[in-house]
mmCIF file of C-alpha atoms in Angstrom:
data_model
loop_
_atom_site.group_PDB
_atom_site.id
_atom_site.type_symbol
_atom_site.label_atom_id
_atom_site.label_comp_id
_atom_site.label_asym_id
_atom_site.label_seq_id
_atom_site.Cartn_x
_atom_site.Cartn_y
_atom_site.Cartn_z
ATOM 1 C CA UNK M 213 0.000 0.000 0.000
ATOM 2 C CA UNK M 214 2.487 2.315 0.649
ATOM 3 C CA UNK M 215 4.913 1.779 -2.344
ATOM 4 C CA UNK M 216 2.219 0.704 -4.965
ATOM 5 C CA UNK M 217 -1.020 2.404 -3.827
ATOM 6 C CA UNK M 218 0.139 5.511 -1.903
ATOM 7 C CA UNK M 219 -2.644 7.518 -1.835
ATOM 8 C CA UNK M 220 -4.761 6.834 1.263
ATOM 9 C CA UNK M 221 -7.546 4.520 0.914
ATOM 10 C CA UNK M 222 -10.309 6.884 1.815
ATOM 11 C CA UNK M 223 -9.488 9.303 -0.741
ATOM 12 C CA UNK M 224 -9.763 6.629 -3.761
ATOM 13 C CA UNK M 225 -12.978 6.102 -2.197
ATOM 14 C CA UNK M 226 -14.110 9.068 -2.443
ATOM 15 C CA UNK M 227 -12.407 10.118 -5.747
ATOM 16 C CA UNK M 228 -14.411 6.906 -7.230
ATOM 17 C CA UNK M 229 -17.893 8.252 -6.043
ATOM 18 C CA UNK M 230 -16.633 11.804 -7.846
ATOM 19 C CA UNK M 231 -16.931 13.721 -4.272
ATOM 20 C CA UNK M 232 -14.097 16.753 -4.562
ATOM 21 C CA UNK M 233 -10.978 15.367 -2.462
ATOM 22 C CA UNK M 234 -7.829 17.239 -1.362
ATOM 23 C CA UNK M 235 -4.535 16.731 -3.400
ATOM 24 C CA UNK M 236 -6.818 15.148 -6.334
ATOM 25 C CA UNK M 237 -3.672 15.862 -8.884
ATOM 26 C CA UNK M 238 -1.331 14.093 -6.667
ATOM 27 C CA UNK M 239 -3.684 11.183 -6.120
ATOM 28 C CA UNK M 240 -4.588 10.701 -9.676
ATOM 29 C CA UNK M 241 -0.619 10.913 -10.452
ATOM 30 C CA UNK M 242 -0.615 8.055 -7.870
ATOM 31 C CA UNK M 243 -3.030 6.105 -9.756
ATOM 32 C CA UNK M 244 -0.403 5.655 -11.807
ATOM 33 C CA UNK M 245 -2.743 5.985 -15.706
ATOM 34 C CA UNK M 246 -5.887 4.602 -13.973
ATOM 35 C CA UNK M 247 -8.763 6.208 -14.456
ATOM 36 C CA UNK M 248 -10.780 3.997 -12.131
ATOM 37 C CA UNK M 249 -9.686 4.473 -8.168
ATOM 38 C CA UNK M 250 -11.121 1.009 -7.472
ATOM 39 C CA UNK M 251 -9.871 -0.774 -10.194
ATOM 40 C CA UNK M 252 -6.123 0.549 -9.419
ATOM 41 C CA UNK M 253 -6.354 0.058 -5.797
ATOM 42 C CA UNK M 254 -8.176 -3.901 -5.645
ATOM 43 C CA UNK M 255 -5.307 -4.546 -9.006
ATOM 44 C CA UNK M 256 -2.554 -3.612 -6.741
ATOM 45 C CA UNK M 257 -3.443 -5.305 -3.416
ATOM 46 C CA UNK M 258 -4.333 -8.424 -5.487
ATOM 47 C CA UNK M 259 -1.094 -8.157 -7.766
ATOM 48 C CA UNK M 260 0.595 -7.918 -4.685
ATOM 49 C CA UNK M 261 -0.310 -10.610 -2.639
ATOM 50 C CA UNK M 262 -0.726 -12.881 -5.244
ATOM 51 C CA UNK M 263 2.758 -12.825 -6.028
ATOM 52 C CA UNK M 264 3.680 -13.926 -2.777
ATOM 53 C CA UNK M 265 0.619 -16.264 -2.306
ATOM 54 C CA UNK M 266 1.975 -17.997 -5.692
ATOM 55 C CA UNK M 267 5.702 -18.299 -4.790
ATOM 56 C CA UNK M 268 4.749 -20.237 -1.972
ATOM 57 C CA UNK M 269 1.786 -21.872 -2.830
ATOM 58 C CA UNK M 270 0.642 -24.209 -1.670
ATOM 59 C CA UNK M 271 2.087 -23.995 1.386
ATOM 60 C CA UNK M 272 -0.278 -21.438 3.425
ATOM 61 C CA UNK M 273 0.349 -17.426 3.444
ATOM 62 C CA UNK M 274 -0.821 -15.429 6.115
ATOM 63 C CA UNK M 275 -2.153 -11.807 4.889
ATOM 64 C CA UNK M 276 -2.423 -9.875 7.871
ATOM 65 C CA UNK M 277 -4.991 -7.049 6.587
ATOM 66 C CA UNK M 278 -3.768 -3.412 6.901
ATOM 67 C CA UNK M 279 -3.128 -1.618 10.424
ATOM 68 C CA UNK M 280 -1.718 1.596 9.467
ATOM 69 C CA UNK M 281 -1.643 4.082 12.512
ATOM 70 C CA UNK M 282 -3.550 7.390 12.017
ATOM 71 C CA UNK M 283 -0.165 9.219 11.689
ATOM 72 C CA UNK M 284 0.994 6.909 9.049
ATOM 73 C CA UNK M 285 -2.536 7.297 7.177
ATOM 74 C CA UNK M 286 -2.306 11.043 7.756
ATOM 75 C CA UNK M 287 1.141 11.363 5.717
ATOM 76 C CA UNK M 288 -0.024 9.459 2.503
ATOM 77 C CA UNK M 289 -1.408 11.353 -0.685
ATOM 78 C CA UNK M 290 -4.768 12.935 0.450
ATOM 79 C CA UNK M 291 -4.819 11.389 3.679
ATOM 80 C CA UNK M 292 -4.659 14.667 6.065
ATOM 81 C CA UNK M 293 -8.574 14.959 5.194
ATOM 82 C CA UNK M 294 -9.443 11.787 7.307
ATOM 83 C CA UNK M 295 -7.212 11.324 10.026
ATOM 84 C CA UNK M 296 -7.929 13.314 13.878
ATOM 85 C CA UNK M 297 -4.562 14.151 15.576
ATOM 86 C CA UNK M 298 -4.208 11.599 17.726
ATOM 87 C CA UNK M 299 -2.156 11.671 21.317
ATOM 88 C CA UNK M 300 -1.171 8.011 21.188
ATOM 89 C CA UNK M 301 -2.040 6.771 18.091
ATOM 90 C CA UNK M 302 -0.534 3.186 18.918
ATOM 91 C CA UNK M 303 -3.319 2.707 21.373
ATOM 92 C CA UNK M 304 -5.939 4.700 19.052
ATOM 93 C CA UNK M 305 -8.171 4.535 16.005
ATOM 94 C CA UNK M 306 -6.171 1.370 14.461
ATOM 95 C CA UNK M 307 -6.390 -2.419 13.128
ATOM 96 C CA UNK M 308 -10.009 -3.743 13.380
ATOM 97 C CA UNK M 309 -11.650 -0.694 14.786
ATOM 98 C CA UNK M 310 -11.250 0.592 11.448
ATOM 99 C CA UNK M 311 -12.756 -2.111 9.449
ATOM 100 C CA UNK M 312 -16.817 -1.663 10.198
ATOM 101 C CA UNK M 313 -16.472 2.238 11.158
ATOM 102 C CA UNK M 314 -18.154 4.417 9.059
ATOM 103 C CA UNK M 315 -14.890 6.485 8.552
ATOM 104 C CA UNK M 316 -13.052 3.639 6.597
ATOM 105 C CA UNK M 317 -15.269 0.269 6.344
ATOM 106 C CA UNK M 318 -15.470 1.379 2.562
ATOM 107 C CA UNK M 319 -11.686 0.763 2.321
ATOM 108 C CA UNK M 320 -11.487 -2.331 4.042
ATOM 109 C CA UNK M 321 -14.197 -3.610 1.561
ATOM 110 C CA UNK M 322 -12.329 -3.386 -1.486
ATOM 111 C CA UNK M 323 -9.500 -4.675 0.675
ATOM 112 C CA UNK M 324 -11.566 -7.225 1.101
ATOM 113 C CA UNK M 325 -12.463 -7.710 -2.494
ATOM 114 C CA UNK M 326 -9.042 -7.868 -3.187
ATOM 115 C CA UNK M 327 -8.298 -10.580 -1.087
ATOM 116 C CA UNK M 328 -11.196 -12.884 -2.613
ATOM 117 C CA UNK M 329 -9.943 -12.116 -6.022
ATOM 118 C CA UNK M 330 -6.469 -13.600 -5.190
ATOM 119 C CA UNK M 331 -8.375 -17.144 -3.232
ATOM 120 C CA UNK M 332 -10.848 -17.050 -5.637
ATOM 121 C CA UNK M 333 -10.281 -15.671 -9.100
ATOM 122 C CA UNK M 334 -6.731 -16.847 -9.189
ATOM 123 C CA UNK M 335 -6.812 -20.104 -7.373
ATOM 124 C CA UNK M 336 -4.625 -19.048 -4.231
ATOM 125 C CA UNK M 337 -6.698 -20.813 -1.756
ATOM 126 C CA UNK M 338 -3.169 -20.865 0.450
ATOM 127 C CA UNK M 339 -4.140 -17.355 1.546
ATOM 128 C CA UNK M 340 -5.458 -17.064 4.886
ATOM 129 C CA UNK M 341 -6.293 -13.674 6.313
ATOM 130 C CA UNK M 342 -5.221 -12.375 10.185
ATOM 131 C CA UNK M 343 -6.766 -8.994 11.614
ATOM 132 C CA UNK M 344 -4.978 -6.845 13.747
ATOM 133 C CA UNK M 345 -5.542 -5.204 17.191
ATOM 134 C CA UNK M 346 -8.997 -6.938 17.912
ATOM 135 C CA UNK M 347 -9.977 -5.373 20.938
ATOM 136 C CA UNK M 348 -13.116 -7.458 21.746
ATOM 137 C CA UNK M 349 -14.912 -10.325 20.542
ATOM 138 C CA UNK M 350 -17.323 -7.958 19.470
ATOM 139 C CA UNK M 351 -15.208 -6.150 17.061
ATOM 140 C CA UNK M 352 -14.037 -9.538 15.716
ATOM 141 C CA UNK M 353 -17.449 -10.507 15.075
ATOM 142 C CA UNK M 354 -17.824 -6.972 13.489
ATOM 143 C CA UNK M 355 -14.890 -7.106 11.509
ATOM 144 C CA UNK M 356 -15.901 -10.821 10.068
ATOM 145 C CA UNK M 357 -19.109 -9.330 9.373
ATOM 146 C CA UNK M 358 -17.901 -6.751 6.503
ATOM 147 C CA UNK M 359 -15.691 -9.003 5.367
ATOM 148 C CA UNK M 360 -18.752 -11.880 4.671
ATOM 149 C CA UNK M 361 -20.436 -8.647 3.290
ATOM 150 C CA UNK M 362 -17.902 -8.625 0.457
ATOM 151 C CA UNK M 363 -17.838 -11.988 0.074
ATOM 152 C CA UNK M 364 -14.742 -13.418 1.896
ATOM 153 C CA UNK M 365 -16.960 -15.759 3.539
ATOM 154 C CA UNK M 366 -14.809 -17.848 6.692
ATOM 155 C CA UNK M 367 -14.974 -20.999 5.924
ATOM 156 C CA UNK M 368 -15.920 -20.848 1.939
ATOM 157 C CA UNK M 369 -13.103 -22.420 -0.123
ATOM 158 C CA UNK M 370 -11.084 -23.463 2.503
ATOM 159 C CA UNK M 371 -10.680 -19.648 3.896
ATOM 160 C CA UNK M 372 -9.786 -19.570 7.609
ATOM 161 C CA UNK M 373 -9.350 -16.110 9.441
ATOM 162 C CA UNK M 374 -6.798 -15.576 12.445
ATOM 163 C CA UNK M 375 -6.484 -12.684 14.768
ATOM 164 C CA UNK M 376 -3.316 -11.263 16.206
ATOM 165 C CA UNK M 377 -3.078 -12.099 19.444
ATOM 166 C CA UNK M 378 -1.507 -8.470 20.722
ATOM 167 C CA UNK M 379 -3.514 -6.997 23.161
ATOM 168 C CA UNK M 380 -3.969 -8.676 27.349
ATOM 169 C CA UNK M 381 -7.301 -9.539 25.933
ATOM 170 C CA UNK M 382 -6.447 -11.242 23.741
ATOM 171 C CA UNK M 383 -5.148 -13.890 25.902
ATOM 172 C CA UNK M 384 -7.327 -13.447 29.048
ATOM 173 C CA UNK M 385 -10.015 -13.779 26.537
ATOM 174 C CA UNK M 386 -8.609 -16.344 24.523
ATOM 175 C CA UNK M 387 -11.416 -18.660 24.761
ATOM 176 C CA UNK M 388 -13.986 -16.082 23.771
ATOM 177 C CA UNK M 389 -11.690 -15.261 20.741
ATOM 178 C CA UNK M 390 -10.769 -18.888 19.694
ATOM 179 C CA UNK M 391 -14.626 -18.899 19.335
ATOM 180 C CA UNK M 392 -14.500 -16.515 16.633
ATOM 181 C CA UNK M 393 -11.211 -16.922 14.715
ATOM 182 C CA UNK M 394 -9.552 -20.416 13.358
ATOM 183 C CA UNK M 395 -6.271 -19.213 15.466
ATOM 184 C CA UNK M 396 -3.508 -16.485 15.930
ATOM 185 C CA UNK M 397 -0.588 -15.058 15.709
ATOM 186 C CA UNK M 398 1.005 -13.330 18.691
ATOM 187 C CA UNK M 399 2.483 -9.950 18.291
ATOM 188 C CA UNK M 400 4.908 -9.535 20.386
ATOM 189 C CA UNK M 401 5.752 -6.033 20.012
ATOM 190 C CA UNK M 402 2.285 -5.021 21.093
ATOM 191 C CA UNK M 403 1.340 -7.797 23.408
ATOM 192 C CA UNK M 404 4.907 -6.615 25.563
ATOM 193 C CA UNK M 405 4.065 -2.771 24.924
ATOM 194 C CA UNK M 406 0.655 -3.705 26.616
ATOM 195 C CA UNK M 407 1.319 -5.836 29.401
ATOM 196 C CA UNK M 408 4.051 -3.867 30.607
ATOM 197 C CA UNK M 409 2.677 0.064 29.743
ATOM 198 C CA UNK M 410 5.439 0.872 28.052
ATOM 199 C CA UNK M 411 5.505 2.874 24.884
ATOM 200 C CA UNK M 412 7.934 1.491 22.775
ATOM 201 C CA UNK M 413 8.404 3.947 20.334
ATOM 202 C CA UNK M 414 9.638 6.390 23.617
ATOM 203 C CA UNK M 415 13.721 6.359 24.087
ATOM 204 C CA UNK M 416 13.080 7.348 27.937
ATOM 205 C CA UNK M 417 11.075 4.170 28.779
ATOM 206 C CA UNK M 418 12.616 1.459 26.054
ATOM 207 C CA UNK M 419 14.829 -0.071 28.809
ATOM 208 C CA UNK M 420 11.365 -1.303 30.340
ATOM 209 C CA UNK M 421 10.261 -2.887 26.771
ATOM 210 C CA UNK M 422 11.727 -6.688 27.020
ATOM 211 C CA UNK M 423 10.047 -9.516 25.608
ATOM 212 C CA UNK M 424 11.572 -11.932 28.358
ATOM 213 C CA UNK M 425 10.334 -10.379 31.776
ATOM 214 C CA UNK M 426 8.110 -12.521 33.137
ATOM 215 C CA UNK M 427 4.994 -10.957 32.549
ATOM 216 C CA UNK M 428 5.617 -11.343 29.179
ATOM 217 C CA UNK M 429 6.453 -14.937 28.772
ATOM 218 C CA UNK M 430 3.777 -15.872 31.134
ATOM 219 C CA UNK M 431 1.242 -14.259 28.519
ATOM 220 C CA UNK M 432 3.243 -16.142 25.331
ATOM 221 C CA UNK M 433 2.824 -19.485 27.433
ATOM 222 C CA UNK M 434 -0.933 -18.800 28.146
ATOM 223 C CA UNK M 435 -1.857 -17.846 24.386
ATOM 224 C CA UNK M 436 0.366 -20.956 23.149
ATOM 225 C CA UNK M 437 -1.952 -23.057 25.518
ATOM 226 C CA UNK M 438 -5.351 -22.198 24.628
ATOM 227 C CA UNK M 439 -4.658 -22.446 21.073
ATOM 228 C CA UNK M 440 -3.393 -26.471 21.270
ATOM 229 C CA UNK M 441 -6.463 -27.182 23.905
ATOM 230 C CA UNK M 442 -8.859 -26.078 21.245
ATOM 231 C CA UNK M 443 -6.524 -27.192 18.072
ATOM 232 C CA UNK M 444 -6.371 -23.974 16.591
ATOM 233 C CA UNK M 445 -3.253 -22.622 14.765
ATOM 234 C CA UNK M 446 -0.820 -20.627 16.920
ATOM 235 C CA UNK M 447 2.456 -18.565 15.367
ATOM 236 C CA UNK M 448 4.162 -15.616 16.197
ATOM 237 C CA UNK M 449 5.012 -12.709 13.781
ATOM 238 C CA UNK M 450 6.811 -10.419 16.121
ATOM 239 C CA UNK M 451 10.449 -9.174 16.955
ATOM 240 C CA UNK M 452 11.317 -11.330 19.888
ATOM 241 C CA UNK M 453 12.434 -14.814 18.403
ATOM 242 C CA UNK M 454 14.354 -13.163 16.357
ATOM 243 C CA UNK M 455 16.624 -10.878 18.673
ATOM 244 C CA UNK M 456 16.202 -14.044 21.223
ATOM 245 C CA UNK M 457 17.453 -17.573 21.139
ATOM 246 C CA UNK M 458 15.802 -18.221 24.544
ATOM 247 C CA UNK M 459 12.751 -16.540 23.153
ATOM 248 C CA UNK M 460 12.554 -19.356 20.282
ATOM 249 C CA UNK M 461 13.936 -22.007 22.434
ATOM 250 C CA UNK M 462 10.573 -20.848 25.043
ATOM 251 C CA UNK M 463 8.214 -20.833 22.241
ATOM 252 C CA UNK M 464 9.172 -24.317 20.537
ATOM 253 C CA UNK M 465 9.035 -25.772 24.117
ATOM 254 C CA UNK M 466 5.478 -24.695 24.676
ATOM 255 C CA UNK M 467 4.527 -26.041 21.381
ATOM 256 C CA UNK M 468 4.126 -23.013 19.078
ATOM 257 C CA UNK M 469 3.375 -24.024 15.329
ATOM 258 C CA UNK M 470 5.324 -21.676 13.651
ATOM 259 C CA UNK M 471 8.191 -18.545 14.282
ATOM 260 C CA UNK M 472 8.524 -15.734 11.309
ATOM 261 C CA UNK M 473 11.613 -14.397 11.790
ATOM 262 C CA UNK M 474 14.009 -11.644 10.062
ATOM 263 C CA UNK M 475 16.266 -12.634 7.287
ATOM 264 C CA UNK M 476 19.287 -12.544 8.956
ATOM 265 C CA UNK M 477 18.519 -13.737 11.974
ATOM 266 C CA UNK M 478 16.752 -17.253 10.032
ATOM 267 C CA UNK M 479 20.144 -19.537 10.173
ATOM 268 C CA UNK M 480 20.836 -18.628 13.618
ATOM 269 C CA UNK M 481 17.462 -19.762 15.156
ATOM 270 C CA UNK M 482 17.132 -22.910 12.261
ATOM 271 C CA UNK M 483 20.193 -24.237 14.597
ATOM 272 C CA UNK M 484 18.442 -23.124 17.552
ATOM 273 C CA UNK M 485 15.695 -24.820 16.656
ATOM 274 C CA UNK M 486 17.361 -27.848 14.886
ATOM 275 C CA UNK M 487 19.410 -28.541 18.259
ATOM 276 C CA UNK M 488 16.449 -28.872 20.353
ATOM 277 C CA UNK M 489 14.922 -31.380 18.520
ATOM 278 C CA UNK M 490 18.228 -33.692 18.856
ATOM 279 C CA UNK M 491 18.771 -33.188 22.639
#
């Protein structure tokens, strides 16, 4: 989105129901010879994740569907027309709170839409989709609800949905959410941010944020554990296991199913992880 779309969602929207929109030149240079916002913005997302989805198909991609923060949305082409200031933006109007609110559920339709044209009209049923920052039960059953609207139906042609598993919630409720979802993915980032009260993107506090205190683990473990008592699918997509061996040695003890990890840190935790299943 922000290297082939660039212009914020809202304002293709818009543009495509001919309502006057700030920074309409730059937008329609963003467009890139479309004439049709819809038609360059589903193109893109689908050309986009259908590359991926086809390299690796048919092993299973997770898509996790956009979480932008209102400062990031604010910055792209048109975007300053539909984002509040926000004190704390990490904690604000973000991930699945978006999806059915009447400021952006447009948007996360033809996201939508684009995802069921890569399962559906190309064939890459290996896509699975994960929402962000779920809050509540409610808002997953919300968020699911737009997306059956636009016809990414859970459970049609194989499709499972996951949440990320990133907010206290998220595990206290885990049973309530495992209800909902086919699984999830636990951001660390967040899920320490939260639990601890720290903001990580402040130098003063960022000797606080550390994904091995306790607290921390203690919520990995619990996630991990209601996820194989109800044989859902349970992964982790943030920092930690890669900046930790004892992270990834913690997380293949407790039975986690799989560990995305950065580039150069994949060798280093393959031996990790190919050492503990020979002792």
């Amino acid at each position: 989105i922000t290297h082939y779309v660039n212009a914020h969602p809202m304002a293709l929207v818009e543009l495509s129901e001919g309502k006057t929109i700030l920074e309409s030149a730059e937008v329609h240079k963003a467009m890139k010879g479309y004439t049709d916002p819809k038609k360059f913005f589903i193109d893109k997302i689908a050309e986009g994740v259908g590359m991926i989805a086809a390299a690796f198909y048919p092993k299973p991609v997770v898509v996790r569907t956009t979480d932008f923060k209102s400062n990031e949305y604010k910055h792209m082409i048109g975007g300053s027309a539909y984002e509040n200031d926000e004190e704390n933006p990490m904690i604000g109007f973000r991930g699945a709170s978006r999806y059915y609110s009447p400021e952006y559920k447009p948007a996360f339709e033809w996201e939508c839409e684009a995802l069921k044209r890569v399962r559906d009209d190309m064939g890459l049923t290996n896509v699975k989709v994960m929402l962000p920052f779920v809050r509540t039960p409610e808002e997953g059953r919300k968020a699911i609800a737009v997306m059956n609207e636009a016809g990414l139906v859970q459970g049609e042609n194989a499709l499972e949905i996951y949440a990320m598993c990133e907010i206290p919630s998220n595990v206290i409720l885990a049973d309530q959410f495992l209800e909902i979802f086919d699984g999830y993915s636990i951001g660390s980032n967040d899920l320490t941010q939260l639990t601890l009260g720290v903001d990580r993107d402040s130098a003063l506090v960022s000797a606080v944020f550390d994904e091995r205190n306790d607290a921390v683990t203690r919520m990995l473990s619990m996630a991990i554990r209601a996820c194989k008592e109800r044989g859902k699918y349970i992964g982790i997509c943030g920092q930690a296991p890669s900046d930790y061996p004892e992270i990834t040695r913690f997380l293949v003890n407790e039975g986690i199913d799989s560990i995305s990890l950065n580039p150069d840190s994949l060798l280093k935790m393959r031996q990790v992880v190919s050492e503990l299943e020979h002792s």
